[in-house]
Structures are given as C-alpha cells and as structure tokens.
Short mmCIF file of C-alpha atoms in Angstrom, two decimals:
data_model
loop_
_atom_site.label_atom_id
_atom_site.label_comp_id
_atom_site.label_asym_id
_atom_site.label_seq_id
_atom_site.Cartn_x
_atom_site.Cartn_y
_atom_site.Cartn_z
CA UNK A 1134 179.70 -24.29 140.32
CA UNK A 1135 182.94 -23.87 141.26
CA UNK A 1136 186.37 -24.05 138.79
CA UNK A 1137 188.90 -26.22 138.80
CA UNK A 1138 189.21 -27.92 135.24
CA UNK A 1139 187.26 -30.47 136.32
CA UNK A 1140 189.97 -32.42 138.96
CA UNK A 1141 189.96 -30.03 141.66
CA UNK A 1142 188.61 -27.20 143.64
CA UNK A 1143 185.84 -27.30 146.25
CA UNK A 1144 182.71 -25.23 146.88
CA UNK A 1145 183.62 -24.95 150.49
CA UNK A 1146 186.66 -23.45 149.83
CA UNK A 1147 187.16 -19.93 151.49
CA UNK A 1148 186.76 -18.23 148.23
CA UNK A 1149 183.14 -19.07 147.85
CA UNK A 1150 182.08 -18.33 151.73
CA UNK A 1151 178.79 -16.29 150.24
CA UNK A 1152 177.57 -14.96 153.37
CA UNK A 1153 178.60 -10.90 151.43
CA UNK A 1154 176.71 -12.09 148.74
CA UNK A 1155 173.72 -13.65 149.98
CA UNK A 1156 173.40 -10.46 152.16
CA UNK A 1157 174.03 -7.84 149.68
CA UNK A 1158 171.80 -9.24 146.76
CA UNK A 1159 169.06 -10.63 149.44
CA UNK A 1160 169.75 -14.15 147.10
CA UNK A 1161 169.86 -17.39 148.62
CA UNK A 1162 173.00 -19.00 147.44
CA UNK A 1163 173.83 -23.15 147.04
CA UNK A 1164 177.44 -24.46 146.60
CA UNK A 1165 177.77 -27.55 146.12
CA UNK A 1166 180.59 -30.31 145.41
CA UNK A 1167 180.84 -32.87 142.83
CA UNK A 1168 182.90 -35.87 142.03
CA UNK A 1169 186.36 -34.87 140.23
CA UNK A 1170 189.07 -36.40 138.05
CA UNK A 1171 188.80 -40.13 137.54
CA UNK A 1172 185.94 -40.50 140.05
CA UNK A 1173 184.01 -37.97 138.23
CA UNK A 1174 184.93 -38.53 134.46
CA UNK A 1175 186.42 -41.32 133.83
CA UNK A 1176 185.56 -43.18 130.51
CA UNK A 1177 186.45 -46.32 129.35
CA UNK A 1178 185.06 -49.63 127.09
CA UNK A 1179 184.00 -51.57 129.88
CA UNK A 1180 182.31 -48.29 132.10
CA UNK A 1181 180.37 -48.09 129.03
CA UNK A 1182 179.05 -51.69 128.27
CA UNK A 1183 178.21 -52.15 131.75
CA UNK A 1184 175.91 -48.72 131.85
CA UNK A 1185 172.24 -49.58 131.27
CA UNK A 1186 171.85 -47.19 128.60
CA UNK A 1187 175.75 -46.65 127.46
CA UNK A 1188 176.39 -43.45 129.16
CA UNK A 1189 179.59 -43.10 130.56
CA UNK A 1190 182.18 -40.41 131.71
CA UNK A 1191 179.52 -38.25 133.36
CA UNK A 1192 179.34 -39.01 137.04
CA UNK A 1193 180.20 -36.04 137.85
CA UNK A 1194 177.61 -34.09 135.89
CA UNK A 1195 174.60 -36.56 137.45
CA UNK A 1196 175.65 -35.13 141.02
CA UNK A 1197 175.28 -31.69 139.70
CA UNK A 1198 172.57 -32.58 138.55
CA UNK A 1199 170.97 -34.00 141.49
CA UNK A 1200 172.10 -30.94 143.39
CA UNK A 1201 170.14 -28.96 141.37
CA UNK A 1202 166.97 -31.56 141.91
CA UNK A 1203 167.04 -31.26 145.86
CA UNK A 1204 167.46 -26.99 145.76
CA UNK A 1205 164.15 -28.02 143.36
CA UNK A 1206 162.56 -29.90 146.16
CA UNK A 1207 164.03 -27.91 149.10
CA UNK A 1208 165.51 -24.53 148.75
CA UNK A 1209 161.80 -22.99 149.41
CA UNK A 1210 162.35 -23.73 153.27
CA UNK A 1211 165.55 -21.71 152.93
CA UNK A 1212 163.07 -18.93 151.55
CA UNK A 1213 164.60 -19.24 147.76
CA UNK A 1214 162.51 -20.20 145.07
CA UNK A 1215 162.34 -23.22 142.65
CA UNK A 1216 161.18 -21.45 139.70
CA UNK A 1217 163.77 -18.69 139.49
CA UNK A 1218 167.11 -20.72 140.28
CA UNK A 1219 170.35 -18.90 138.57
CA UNK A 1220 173.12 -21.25 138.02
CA UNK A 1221 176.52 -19.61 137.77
CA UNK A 1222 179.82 -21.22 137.77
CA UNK A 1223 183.66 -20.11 136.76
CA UNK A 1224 185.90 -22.01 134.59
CA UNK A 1225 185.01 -25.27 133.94
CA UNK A 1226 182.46 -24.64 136.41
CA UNK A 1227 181.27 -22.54 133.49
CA UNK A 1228 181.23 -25.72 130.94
CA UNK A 1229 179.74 -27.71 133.77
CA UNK A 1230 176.78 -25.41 133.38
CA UNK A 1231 176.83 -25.18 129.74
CA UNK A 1232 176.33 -29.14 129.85
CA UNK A 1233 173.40 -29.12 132.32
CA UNK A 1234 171.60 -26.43 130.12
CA UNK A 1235 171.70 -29.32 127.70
CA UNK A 1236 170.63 -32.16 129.85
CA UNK A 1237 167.38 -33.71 130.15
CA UNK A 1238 166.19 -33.16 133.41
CA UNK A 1239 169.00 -30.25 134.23
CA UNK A 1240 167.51 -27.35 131.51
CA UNK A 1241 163.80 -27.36 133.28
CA UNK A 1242 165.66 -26.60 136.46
CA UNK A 1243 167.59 -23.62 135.49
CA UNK A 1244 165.94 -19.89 134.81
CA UNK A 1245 169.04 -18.64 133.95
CA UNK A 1246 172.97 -18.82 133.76
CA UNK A 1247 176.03 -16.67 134.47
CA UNK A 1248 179.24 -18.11 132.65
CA UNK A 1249 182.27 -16.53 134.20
CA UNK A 1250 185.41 -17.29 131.95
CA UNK A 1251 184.36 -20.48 130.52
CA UNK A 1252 184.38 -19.54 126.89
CA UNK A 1253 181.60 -20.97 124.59
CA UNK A 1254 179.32 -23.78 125.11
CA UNK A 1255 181.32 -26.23 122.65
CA UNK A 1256 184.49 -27.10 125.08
CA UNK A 1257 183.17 -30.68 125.87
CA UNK A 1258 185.59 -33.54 124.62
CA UNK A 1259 183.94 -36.37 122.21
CA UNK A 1260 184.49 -40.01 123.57
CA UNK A 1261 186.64 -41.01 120.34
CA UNK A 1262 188.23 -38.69 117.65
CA UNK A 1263 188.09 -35.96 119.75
CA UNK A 1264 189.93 -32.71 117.18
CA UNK A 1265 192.34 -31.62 120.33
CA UNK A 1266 192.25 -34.90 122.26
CA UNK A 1267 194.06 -37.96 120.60
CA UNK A 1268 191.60 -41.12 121.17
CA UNK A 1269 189.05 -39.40 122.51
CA UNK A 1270 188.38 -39.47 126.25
CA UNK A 1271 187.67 -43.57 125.74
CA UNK A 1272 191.93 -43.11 125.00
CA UNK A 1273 192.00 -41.04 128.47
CA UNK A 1274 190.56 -43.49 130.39
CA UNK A 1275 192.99 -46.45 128.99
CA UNK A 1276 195.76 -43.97 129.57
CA UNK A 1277 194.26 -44.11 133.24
CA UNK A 1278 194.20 -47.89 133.66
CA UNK A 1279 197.55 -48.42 132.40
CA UNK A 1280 198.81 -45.93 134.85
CA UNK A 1281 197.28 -48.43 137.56
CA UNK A 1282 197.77 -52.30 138.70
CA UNK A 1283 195.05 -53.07 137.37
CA UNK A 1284 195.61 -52.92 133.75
CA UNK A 1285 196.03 -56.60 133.07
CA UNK A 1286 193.15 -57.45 135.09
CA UNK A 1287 190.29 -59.38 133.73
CA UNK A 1288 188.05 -56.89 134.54
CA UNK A 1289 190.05 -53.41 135.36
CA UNK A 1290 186.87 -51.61 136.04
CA UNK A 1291 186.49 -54.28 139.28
CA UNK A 1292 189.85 -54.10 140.10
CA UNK A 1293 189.61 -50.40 140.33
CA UNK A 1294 187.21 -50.30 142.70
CA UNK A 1295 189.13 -52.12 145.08
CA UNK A 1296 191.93 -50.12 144.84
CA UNK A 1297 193.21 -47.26 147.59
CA UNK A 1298 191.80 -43.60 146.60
CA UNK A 1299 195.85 -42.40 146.53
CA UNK A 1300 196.60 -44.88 143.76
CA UNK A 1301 193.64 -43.72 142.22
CA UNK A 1302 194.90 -40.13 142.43
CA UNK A 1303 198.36 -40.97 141.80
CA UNK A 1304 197.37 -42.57 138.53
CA UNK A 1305 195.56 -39.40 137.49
CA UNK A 1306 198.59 -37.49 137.29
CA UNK A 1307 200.08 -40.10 134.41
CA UNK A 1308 197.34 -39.09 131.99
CA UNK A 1309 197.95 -36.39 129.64
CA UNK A 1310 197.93 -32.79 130.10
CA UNK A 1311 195.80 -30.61 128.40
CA UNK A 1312 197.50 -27.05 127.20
CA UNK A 1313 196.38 -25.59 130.98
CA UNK A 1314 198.13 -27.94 133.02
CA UNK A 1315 195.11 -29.80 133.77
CA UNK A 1316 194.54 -33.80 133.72
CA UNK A 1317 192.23 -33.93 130.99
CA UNK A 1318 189.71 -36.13 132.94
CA UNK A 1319 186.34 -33.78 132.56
CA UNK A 1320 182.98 -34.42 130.62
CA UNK A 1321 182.00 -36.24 127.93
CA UNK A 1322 179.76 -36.03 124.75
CA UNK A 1323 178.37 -39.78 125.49
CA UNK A 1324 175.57 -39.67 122.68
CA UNK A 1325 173.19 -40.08 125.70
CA UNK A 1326 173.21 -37.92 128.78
CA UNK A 1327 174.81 -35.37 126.78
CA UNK A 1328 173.82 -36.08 122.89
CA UNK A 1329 175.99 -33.06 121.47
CA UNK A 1330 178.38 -30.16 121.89
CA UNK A 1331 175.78 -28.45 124.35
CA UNK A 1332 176.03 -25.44 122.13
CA UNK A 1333 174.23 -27.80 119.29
CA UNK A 1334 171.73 -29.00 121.91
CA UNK A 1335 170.96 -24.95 122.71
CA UNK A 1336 170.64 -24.15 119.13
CA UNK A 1337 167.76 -27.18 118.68
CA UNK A 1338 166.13 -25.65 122.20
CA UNK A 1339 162.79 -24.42 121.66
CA UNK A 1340 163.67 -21.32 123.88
CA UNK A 1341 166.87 -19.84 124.83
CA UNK A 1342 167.80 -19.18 129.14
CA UNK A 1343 168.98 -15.49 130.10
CA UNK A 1344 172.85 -15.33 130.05
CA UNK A 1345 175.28 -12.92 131.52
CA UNK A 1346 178.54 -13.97 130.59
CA UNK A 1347 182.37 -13.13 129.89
CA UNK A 1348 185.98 -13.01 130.70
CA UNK A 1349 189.16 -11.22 132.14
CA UNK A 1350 191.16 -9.22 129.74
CA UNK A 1351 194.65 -11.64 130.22
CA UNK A 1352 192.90 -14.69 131.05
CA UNK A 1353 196.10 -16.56 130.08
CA UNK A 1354 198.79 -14.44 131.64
CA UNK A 1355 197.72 -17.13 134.60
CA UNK A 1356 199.05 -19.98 132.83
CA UNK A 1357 201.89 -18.11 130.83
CA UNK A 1358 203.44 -17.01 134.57
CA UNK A 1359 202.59 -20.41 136.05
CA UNK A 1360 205.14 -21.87 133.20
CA UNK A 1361 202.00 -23.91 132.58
CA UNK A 1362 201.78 -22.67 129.14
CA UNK A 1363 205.16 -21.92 127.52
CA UNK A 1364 205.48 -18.90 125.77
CA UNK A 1365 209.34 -17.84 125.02
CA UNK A 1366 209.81 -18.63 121.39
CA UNK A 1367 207.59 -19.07 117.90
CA UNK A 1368 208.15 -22.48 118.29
CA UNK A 1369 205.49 -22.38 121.68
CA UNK A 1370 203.35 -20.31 119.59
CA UNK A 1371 203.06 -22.57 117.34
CA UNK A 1372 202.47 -25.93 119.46
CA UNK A 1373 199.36 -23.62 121.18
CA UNK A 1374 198.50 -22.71 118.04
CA UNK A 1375 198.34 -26.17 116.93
CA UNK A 1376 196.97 -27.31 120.30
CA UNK A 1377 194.33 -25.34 120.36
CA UNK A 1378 192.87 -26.03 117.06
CA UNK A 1379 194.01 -29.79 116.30
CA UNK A 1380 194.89 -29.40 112.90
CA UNK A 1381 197.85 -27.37 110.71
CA UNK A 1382 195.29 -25.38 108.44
CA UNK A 1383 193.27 -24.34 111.31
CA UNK A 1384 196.39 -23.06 113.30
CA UNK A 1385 197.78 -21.47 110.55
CA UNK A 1386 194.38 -19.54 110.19
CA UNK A 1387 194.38 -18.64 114.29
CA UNK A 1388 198.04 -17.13 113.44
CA UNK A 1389 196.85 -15.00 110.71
CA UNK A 1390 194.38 -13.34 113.12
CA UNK A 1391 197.39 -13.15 115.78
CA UNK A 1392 200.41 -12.54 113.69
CA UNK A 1393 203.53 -12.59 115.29
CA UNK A 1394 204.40 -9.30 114.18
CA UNK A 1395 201.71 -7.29 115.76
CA UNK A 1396 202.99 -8.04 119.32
CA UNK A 1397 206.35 -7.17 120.87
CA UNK A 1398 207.25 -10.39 122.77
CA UNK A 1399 205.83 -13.97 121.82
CA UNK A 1400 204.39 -14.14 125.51
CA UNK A 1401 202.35 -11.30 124.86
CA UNK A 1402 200.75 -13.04 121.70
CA UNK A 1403 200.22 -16.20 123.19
CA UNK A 1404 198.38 -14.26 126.30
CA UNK A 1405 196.36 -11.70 123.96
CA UNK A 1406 195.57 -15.01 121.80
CA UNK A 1407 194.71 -17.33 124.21
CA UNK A 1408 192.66 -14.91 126.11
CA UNK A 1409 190.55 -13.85 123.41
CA UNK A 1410 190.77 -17.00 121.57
CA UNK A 1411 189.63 -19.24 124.30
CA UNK A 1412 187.73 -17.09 126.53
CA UNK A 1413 186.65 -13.68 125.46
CA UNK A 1414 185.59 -14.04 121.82
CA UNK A 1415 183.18 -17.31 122.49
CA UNK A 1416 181.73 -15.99 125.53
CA UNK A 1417 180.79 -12.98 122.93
CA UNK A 1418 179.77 -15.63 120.41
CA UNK A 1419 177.35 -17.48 123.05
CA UNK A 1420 175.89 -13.84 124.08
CA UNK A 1421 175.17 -13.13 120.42
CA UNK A 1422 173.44 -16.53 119.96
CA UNK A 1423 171.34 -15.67 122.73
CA UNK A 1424 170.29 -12.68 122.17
CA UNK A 1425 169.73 -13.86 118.33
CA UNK A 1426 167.08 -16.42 120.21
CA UNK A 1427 165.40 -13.17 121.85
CA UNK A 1428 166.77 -13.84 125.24
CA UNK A 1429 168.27 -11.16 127.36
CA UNK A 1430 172.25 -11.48 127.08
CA UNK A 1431 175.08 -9.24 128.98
CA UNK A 1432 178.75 -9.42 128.26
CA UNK A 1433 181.62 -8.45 130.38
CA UNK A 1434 184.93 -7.61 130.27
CA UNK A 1435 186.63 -7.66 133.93
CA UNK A 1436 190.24 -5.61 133.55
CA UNK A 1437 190.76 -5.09 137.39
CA UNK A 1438 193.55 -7.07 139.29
CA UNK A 1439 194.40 -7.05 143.11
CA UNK A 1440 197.30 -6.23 145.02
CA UNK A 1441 199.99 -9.29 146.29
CA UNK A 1442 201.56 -11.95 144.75
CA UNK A 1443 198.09 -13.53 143.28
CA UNK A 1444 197.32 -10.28 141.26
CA UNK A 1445 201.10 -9.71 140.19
CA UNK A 1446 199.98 -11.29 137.13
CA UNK A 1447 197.06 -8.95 136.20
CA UNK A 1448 193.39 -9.53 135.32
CA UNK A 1449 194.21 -13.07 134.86
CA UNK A 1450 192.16 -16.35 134.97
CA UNK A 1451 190.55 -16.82 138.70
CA UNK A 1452 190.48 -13.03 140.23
CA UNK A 1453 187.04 -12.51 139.23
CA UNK A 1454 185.76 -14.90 141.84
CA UNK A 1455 186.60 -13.01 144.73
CA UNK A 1456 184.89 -10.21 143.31
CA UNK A 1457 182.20 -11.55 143.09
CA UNK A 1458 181.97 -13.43 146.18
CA UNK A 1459 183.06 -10.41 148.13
CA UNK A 1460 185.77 -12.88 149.49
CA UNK A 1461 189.22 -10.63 148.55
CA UNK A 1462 190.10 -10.96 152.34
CA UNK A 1463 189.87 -15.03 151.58
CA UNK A 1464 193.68 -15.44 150.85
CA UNK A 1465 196.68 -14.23 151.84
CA UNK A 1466 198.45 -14.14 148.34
CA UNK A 1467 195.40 -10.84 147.67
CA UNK A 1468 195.34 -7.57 148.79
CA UNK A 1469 192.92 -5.50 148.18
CA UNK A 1470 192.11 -1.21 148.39
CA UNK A 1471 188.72 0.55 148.67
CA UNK A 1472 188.55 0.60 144.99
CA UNK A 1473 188.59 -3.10 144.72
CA UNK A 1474 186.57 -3.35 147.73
CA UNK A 1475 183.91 -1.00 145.72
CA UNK A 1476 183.52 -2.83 142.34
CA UNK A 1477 183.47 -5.86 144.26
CA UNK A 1478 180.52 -4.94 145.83
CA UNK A 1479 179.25 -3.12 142.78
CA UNK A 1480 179.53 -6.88 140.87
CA UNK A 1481 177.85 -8.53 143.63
CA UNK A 1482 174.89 -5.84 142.93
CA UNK A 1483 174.83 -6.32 139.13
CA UNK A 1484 175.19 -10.31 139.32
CA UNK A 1485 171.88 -10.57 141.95
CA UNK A 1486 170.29 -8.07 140.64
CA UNK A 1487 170.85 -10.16 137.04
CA UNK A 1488 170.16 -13.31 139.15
CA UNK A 1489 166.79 -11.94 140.10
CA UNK A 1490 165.14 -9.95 137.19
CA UNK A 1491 167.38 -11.35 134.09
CA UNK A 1492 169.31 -7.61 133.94
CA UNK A 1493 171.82 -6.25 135.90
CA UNK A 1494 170.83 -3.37 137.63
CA UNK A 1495 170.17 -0.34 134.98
CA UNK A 1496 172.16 2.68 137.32
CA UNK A 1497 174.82 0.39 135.99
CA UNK A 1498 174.16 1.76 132.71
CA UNK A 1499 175.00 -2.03 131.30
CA UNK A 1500 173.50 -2.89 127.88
CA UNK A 1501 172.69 -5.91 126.16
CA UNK A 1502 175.00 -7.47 123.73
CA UNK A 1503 173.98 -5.42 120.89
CA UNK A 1504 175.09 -2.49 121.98
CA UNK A 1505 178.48 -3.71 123.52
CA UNK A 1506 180.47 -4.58 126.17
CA UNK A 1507 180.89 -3.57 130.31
CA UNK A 1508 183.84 -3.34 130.93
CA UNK A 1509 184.97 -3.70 135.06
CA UNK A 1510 188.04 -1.44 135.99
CA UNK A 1511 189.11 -0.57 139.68
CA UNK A 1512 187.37 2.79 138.34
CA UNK A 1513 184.21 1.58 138.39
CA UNK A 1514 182.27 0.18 135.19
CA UNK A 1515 181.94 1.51 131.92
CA UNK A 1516 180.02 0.40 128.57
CA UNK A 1517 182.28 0.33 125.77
CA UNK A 1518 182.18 -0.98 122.03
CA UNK A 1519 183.58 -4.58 121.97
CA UNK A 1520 187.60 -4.38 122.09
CA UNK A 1521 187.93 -7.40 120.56
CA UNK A 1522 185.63 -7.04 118.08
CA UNK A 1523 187.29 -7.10 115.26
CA UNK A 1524 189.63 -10.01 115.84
CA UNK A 1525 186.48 -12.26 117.00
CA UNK A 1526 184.54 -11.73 114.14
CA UNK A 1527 187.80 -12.88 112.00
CA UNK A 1528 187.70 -16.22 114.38
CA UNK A 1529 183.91 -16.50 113.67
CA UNK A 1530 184.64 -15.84 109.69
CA UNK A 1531 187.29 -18.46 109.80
CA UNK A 1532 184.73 -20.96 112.11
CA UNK A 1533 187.22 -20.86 114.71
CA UNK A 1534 184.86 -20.26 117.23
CA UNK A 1535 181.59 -22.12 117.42
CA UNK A 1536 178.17 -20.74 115.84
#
C-alpha cells in the first residue's frame, strides 16, 4: 500500500514498478490504488446519519479492502496464493494496513504484514475529541464544507456531489495541516468498521499476524529540510512537542526524554525526536507486542541514503521504498552506486523471503526482536542491540508510546 499521508501518491507510480521484485523473490506482487483526501476520508454529521450502520470516513479503507477480496478470489490464476498473502505498505500506507489487520473481513485475508515507517498501530484519528486533532475528524470534515459553496446548502453532502472534482481538491487544501504538511483527511475510528485504535483491536485478537517492521534513522530530516516542520528555535520545539502529544504535561514529559541540552542545534533534536518518537520507538513497541503474542517479529533500522538531491537529506522518510522495490533508477532527483544497488537487492531478498516463510532469510544473520535490531547500511546489514533503546523504553515508561 503505497504512502502518501493519506491524500496522495499512486501505486502506479514509477517507484513501485515491481517487475525487480517480483523476479528476484519469485513473489507475485499487487498494487493497488485507493480513494484519497476528501473522496477517501471525509467525515461529517450528515455522511454519518445517512450510512446504514453509521460508519463514516472510511471509503477509502473499504477499497483496500475489496482489493484485498478480489487477490482472494483471483490472484491464484496469476500463480500467487490466497492463503499466504503479505500485505506491506510505507507511511500511511503502513497505518492503512494496521487498520485492515483490525477490520472484519480484512484480518482473515492477511498472513502477514510488513510496516515500513509507519510507527505503531495507534495513529488513527477519533471522529470527535481526537488528543492531537481539535474536533475530531467530524471538525475536519466541517472545516471541508465551509471551504466549499456548498456550506449553506440544505443538504451539503448533495451539493457536494454535484460539484467539479477541482473545487473538491481546491477545498482540501483549506483544511488544517497536520505537523507533516499533510491535509489531515485520512481514517477514522468510526465505532463500526474500525471499533478502536487498531492496536486495541490486535491486543483483543485471538492470534497475532507475523510482522517485520521499522524505520529510517532521520525519518524527519525529510520534513525539517522541506521547511514542513520548523525547527530553528525552542519555541518550534516546543509547538512539536506540544503537537505531537496534545497536551502540556505530556510534552513536557517527551522533552525530558529529548532535552534540549543533549543536542547541538534545535533541528537536530526535533529530527532525533521526531524520528524516534514517531517512527522508530513504536514500530519497536508493535514488534515487542508481537512477539509477546508468540508471533515471529523483525525490526529494522535502514541508515543508508542515495546520492542526488533526494538523498541530500540522509536516511530520511521515503528512501526505503526504492530499496525495496529495486526502483533507485525510478527518479532523477536519486543516484545510486553498486553499494546501494547491493543492499537493495539484498532487502528485496530478506522482505520475500519474510513474505514467504514469516523470516527473512537466515544468511542474513537477522534475529527476532528479542535479540535486537538489523540495522541496513550501504555496508551491508548488521544485527545490533537496539540504538534507541534506552530512550524508547523512557517513552513507553512515560505511556508515550502505545502498549
């Protein structure tokens, strides 16, 4: 499932061509599209009286979800097989999947997932009194509406309909921004097609699914560099801080883990925070939990970059997927050596071979959870203790990150 926060990106896009893959791993591999933005998730009052059973803000996760009923049906003529489908997204194609693991009629259909950079499995926004969204994503949608002609209408869910796809699209970019730059349009704990946090849903699931999972090491120099995230003085460090966690006591408790002092620039604490923070230390969380349910569970830490303008800013957010896809020819903002060329192929190796038997392969020398991390470098991979061990397990002390 391809990235994208949840109002763009494309599984057609060159990035995802998966001819290397499907011929390396001998895999059959789907990618598939799915409504986005307001067509895709957007909630309001009147979606939700008009649903037959009140579930709104979620149309994007039923077309997922009837992707993954027709490879059910189908993907044996392509020689695949129904029983042993791996889902594995990036981003919030990573909380995409977290959500279908706790769908009816989505779980049965999955043996397995990869989560590349999504964090946890508790980044799904509540319809009202939402912690780090104001209103709830009911409060997004009327933020949509108004940004339309058709908020005085007697009915502005009709009205909508009827209206061009560019106003539609122009009105997205009046609701608010999350903290990545993204329209906050995504997924929605409804109370019906998704009941919970999927994390809560897992932790009430009789049996846990095979996960391999993890992040970059400067997830968030992405956003930092893109000006997206703003990271010159303590003031920005505090407004993530706060942004992140929705309340004062809470962001004063992600600071103490993150002082100030320990860093030499505030960019380079809001980028070591927000990378570990958000992305590495839940992904380590979820593997834990797994494993703790007696299901295999692999973590990752990617610290390889490219050459050219895209990799100027490091092992950031996004490079993994042409690694993994074999695809760093895709764009012309990547270049790429033999060594790059090398661990791509060696990921492409460990993520089928994981795809197929629920382990990467073992010449990898990669170890569950328990026994640490695997850690990608242009230098090839290595097993090493967690490196941010000790700052997670003062989030998890703190319950700033989920289970």
């Amino acid at each position: 499932l391809h990235g994208g926060g949840f109002v763009s990106g494309a599984g057609s896009s060159p990035l995802y061509e998966a001819s290397r893959i499907a011929r390396r791993g001998d895999v059959v591999v789907v990618t598939l599209n799915y409504r986005l933005g307001a067509l895709g998730f957007l909630a309001t009052a009147e979606l939700r009286a008009e649903s037959p059973d009140g579930s709104v803000g979620n149309y994007g996760l039923l077309d997922q979800r009837a992707a993954l009923g027709w490879i059910h049906d189908n993907i044996a003529v392509f020689g695949g097989d129904p029983t042993n489908v791996t889902l594995f997204g990036q981003s919030s194609g990573s909380v995409a999947i977290c959500a279908q693991l706790a769908m009816a009629g989505s779980r049965d259909l999955v043996a397995r997932a990869i989560l590349q950079s999504g964090g946890g499995c508790a980044d799904v926004r509540l319809l009202e009194d939402d912690p780090v969204t104001p209103g709830g994503t009911l409060g997004l949608g009327e933020s949509f509406v108004r940004a339309t002609p058709c908020a005085d209408a007697q009915s502005p869910v009709e009205c909508l309909r009827r209206l061009p796809l560019g106003d539609l699209l122009e009105a997205q970019q009046q609701v608010p921004a999350n903290l990545f730059g993204n329209r906050s349009l995504g997924p929605s704990v409804d109370g019906v097609l998704l009941p919970a946090q999927p994390i809560e849903v897992l932790e009430d699931a009789p049996e846990a699914r095979p996960l391999l999972t993890g992040s970059m090491s400067r997830e968030f120099a992405l956003f930092v560099v893109g000006g997206v995230v703003k990271a010159e003085t303590e003031a920005d460090y505090h407004q993530l801080t706060l942004g992140l966690t929705g309340d004062a006591k809470r962001a004063a408790d992600l600071e103490s883990v993150f002082p100030l002092s320990d860093f030499d620039s505030v960019r380079e604490a809001v980028v070591t925070l927000g990378s570990e923070a958000v992305y590495a230390c839940p992904a380590r969380a979820l593997a834990a939990f797994t494993a703790s349910r007696g299901a295999p569970a692999f973590n990752y830490e990617m610290r390889a970059s490219v050459g050219g303008l895209a990799g100027a800013v490091g092992p950031a957010h996004g490079l993994d997927v042409p690694f993994v896809f074999g695809t760093l020819d895709a764009s012309s903002l990547l270049t790429y050596d033999e060594q790059d060329r090398a661990l791509s192929d060696t990921m492409i190796e460990l993520w089928t071979h994981f795809a197929t038997n629920s382990a990467p392969d073992t010449s990898s020398g990669w170890e569950p959870i328990r026994r640490g991390t695997l850690v990608l470098e242009e230098q090839g991979v290595r097993m090493v203790e967690d490196p941010s061990a000790g700052r997670c397990a003062k989030l998890e002390q703190l319950g700033l990150v989920p289970l």
